[in-house]
Coordinates of C-alpha atoms in Angstrom, one line a residue:
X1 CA 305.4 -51.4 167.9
X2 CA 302.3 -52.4 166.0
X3 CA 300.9 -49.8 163.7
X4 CA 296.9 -49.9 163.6
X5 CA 296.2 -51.9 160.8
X6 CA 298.3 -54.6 162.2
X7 CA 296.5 -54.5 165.8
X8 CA 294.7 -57.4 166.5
X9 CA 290.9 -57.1 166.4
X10 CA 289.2 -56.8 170.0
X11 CA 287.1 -59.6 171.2
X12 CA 283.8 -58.0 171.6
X13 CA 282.5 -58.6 175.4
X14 CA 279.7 -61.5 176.0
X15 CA 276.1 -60.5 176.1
X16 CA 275.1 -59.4 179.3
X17 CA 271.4 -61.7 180.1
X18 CA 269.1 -60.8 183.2
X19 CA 266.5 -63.7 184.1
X20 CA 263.8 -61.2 186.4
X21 CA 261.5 -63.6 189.1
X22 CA 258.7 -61.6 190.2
X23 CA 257.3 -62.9 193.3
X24 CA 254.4 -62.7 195.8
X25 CA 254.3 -64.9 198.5
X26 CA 255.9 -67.8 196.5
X27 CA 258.1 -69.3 199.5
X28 CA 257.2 -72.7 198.3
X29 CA 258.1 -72.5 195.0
X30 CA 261.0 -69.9 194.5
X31 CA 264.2 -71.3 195.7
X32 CA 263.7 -74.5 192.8
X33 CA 262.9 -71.5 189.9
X34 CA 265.6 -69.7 190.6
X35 CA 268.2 -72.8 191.4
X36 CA 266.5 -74.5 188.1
X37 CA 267.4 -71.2 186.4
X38 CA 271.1 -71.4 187.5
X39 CA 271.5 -74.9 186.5
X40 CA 270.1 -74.7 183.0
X41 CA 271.2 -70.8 182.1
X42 CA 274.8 -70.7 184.0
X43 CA 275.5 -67.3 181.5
X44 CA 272.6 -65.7 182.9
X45 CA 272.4 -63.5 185.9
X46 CA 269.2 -63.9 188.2
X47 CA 267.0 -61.1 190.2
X48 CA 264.3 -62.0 192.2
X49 CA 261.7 -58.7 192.8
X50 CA 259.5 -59.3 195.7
X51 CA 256.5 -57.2 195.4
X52 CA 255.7 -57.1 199.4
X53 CA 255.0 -60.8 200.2
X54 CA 253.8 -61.5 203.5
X55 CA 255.4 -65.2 203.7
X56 CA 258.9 -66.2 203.7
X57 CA 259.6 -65.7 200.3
X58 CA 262.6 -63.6 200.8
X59 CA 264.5 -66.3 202.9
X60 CA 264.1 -68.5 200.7
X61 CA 266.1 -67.1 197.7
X62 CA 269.3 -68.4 197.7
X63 CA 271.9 -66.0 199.8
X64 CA 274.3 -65.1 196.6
X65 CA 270.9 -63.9 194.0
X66 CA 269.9 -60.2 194.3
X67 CA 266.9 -60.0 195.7
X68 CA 264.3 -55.9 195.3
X69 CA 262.1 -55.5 198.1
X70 CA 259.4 -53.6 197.5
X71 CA 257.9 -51.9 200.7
X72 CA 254.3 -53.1 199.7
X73 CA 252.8 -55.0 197.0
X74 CA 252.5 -52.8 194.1
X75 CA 250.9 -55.9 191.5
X76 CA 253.0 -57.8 188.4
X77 CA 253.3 -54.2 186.6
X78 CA 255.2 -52.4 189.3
X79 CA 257.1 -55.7 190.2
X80 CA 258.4 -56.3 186.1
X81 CA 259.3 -52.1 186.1
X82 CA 261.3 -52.8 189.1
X83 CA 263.2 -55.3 187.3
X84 CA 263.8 -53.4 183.9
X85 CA 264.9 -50.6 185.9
X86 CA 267.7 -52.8 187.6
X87 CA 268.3 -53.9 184.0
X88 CA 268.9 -51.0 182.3
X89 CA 271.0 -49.3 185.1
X90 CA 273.1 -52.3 185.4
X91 CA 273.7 -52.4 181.4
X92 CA 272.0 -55.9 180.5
X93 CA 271.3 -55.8 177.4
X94 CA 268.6 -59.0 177.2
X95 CA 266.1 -59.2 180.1
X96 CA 263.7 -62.2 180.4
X97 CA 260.8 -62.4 182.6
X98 CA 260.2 -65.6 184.4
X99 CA 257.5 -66.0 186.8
X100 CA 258.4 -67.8 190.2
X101 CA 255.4 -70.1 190.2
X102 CA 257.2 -72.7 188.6
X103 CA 254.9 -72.2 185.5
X104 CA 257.9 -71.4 183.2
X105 CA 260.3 -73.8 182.1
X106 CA 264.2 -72.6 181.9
X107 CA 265.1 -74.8 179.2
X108 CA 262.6 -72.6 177.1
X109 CA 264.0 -69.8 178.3
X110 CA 267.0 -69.9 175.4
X111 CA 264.9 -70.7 173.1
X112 CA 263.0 -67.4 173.4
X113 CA 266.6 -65.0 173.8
X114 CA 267.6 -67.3 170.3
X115 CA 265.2 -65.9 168.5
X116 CA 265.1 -61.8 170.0
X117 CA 268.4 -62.0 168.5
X118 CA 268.2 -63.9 165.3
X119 CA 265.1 -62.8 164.2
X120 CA 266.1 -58.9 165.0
X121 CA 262.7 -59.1 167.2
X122 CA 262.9 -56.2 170.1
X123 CA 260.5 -58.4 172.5
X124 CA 259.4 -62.4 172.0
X125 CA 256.6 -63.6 174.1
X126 CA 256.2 -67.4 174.8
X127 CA 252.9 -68.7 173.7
X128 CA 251.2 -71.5 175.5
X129 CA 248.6 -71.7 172.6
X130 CA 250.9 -72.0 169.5
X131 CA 251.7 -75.0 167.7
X132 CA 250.0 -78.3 168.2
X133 CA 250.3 -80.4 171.6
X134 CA 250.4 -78.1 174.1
X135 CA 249.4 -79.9 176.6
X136 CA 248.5 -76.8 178.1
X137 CA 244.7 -76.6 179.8
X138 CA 242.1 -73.3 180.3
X139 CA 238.7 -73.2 181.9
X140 CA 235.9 -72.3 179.9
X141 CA 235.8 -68.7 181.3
X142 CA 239.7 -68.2 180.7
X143 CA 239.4 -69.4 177.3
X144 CA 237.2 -66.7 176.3
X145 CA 238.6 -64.2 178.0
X146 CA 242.1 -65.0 175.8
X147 CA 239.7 -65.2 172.3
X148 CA 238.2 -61.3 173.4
X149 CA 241.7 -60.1 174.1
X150 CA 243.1 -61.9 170.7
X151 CA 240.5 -59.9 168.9
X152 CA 241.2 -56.9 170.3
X153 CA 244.6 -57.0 170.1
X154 CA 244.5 -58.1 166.6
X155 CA 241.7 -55.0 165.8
X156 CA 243.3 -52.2 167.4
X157 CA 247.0 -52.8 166.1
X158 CA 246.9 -55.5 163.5
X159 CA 248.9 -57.9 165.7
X160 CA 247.9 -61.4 165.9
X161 CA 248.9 -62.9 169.5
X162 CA 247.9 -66.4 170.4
X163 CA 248.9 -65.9 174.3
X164 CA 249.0 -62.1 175.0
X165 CA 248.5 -62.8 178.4
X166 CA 251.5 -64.6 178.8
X167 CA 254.4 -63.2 181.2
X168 CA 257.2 -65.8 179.7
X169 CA 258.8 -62.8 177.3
X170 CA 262.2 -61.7 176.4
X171 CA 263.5 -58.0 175.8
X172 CA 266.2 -56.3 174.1
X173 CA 267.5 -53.4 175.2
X174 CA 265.2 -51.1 173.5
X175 CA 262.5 -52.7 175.2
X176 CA 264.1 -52.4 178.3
X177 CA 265.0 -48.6 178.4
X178 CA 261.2 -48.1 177.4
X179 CA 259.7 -50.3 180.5
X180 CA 262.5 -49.0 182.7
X181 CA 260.6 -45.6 182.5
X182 CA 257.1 -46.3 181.8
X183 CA 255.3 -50.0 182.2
X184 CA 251.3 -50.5 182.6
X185 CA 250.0 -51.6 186.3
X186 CA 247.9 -54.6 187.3
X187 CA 248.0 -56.8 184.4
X188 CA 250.3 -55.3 182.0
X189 CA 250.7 -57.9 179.1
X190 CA 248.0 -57.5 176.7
X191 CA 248.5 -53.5 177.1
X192 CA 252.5 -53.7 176.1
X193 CA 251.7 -55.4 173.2
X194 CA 249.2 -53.0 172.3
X195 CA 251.7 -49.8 172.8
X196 CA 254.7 -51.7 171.3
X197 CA 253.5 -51.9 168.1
X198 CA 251.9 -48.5 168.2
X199 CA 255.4 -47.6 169.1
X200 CA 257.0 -49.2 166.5
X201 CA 258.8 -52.3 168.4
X202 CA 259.0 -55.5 166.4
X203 CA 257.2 -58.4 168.3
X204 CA 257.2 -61.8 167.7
X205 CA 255.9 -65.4 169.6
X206 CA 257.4 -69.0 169.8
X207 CA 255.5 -71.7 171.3
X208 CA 256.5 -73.3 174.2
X209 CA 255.5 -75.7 177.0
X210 CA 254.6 -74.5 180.3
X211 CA 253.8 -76.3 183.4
X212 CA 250.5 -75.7 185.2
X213 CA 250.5 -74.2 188.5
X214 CA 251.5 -76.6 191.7
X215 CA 251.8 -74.4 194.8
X216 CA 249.9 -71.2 195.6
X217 CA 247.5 -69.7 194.3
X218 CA 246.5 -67.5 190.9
X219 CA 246.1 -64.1 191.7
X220 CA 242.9 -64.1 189.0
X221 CA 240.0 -65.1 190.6
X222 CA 236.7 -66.1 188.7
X223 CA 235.0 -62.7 189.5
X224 CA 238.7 -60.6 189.4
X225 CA 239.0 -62.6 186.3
X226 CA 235.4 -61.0 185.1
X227 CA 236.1 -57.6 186.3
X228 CA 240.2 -58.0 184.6
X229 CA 238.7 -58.7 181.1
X230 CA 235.8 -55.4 181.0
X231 CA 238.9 -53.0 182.5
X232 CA 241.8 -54.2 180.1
X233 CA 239.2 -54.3 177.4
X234 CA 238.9 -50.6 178.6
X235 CA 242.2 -49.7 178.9
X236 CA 243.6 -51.1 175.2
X237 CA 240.8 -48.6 173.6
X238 CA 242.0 -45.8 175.7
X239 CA 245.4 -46.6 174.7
X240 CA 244.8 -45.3 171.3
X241 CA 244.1 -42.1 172.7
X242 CA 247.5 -41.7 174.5
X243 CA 251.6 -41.3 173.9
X244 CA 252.7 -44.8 174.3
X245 CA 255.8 -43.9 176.5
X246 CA 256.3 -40.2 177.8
X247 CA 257.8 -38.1 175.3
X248 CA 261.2 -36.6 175.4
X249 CA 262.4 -40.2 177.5
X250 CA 262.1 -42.9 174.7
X251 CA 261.2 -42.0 171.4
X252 CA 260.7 -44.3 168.4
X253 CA 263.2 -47.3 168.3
X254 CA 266.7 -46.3 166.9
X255 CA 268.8 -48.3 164.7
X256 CA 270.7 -50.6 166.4
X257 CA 274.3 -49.6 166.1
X258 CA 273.0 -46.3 167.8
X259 CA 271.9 -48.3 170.5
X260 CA 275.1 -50.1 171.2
X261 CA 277.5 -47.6 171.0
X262 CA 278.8 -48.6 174.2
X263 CA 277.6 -52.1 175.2
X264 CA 277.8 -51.7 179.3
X265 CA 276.9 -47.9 179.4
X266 CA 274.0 -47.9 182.0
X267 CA 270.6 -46.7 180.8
X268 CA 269.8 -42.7 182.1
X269 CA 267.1 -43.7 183.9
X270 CA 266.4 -42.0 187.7
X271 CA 265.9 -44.1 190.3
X272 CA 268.2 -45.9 193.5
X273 CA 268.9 -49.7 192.7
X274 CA 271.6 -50.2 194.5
X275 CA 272.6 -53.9 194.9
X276 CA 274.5 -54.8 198.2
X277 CA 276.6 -57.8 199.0
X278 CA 275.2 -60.9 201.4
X279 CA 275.5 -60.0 204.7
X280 CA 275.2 -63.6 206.6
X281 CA 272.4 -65.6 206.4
X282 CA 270.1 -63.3 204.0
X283 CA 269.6 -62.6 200.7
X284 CA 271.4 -59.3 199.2
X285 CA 268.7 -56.8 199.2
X286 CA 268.5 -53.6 196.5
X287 CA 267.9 -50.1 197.9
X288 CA 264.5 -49.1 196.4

C-alpha cells in the first residue's frame, strides 16, 4: 500500500471556459457565431441567451448548444447577467462574452482568456482602438461619443480605456460571481469598468480586430446614440455615490487560492438555470 508521500500527485482538472452569445433577433447571423466558435475553441463550452427576439433566432442555434430564453427583451445588461448567472452556477471558471452579430472574431477569443490568466487580470476587454491598423471605422458622432466616455472613465477612476464600449471581454471567476448578482442595464460596459476598479478588480485591454457589422441592425441609433452618451455620462457620476455590488454578496476581491478552494463548486447565487437536454428538433432551453 502506498504511504502518502509516495502517492502520486493528482492531475488538477482542465479549466472549465464558457463563450456567452447574447442575441436579439440575430437569425441571420447566429448559427455561423456559434458554429465558428466550436470550430476555433473545441475546449470551450457555448450558451446562447436570447433576450426575447421576435425572429427565428432560437431555431437557428444548433440543437446540442444551450440556449436561455428570456420571456421579453430585457437589453444587453439583463441578457450578459443571464449568462454569468449560468456561469457561476455551473462552476466555469472563465466566461467570455461574444456578441452574435458576427462582429467578434473567435480566433481573438484566446488571445483575450491568455492574457486573464497570465497577466493575473480579473477581466480583459478587447479594444478595437488599440495598436496601429485597426482597420476598424466610426462615424464622426461615435467617435466622440468614445473620446467623452475615455475621459470620463479616465477622470473618475484613473483608468485609461481605449474601447470601453466594447462587449468582446473575458472574466475570471471573481468577475463572474460579482455580475452573477449585480450587472448595470442598457448599456453596461463603460459603467463596469467604472465600478470594477472602484471595486478593486484588475482590468486590463489587448487589441484586436473586429469585423463590422453585415446583417441586422445596431441597436444605437443616431438620436438613441445622443440620448445613450448624456444618460451613461449620468450614470458613471452617480456611480461614485453608490456600493459597487450589494454588500454582504461580493465583497472586495479575495486572494485567489481562497477563491479556488474547490474548482467546480457552483457559485451561491439564487436563481433557476436549469439546462435541459434536446428534445427533437429544438434547441435545449434553460428554465428562467
Amino acid at each position: 500500500m502506498l504511504t502518502d508521500s509516495k502517492r502520486k500527485p493528482q492531475r488538477k482538472a482542465p479549466r472549465r471556459y464558457l463563450a456567452i452569445v447574447p442575441v436579439f433577433n440575430e437569425g441571420a447571423s447566429v448559427r455561423k457565431v456559434v458554429d465558428r466558435l466550436r470550430r476555433a475553441l473545441p475546449d470551450f463550452d457555448v450558451l446562447v441567451v436570447d433576450d426575447g427576439s421576435t425572429d427565428d433566432t432560437v431555431r437557428q442555434v444548433p440543437a446540442d448548444v444551450p440556449v436561455v430564453s428570456l420571456p421579453f427583451n430585457l437589453g444587453i445588461g439583463g441578457a450578459m447577467q443571464t449568462g454569468y448567472r449560468f456561469a457561476a452556477l455551473h462552476g466555469y471558471e472563465v466566461a467570455v462574452q461574444v456578441d452574435g452579430d458576427g462582429q467578434h472574431r473567435p480566433s481573438e477569443v484566446r488571445r483575450l482568456v491568455e492574457t486573464l490568466l497570465d497577466d493575473e487580470a480579473d477581466l480583459v476587454v478587447g479594444s478595437r482602438f488599440l495598436g496601429e491598423n485597426t482597420g476598424y471605422r466610426q462615424t464622426s458622432v461615435r467617435k466622440f461619443g468614445a473620446w467623452l466616455l475615455r475621459a470620463l472613465i479616465r477622470g473618475l477612476s484613473g483608468q485609461y480605456m481605449s474601447d470601453c464600449t466594447s462587449g468582446f471581454r473575458a472574466a475570471n471567476r471573481r468577475v463572474i460571481r460579482a455580475f452573477a448578482h449585480w450587472y448595470p442595464e442598457d448599456y453596461p460596459e463603460p459603467e463596469v469598468v467604472l465600478l470594477l476598479k472602484r471595486a478593486g478588480y484588475r482590468i486590463a485591454e489587448i487589441p484586436v480586430k473586429m469585423r463590422h457589422r453585415r446583417t441586422g441592425r445596431s441597436s444605437i441609433s443616431l438620436m438613441r446614440g445622443v440620448f445613450y452618451m448624456i444618460k451613461v455620462s449620468v450614470c458613471l457620476v452617480l456611480d461614485l455615490a453608490r456600493e459597487p455590488w450589494p454588500t454582504g454578496k461580493v465583497g472586495q476581491p479575495q486572494p485567489e487560492q481562497e477563491i479556488y478552494k474547490d474548482d467546480y463548486r457552483p457559485e451561491p447565487v439564487s436563481g433557476d438555470l436549469r439546462w435541459d437536454p434536446p428534445a427533437a428538433s429544438r434547441p435545449p432551453t434553460a428554465h428562467v
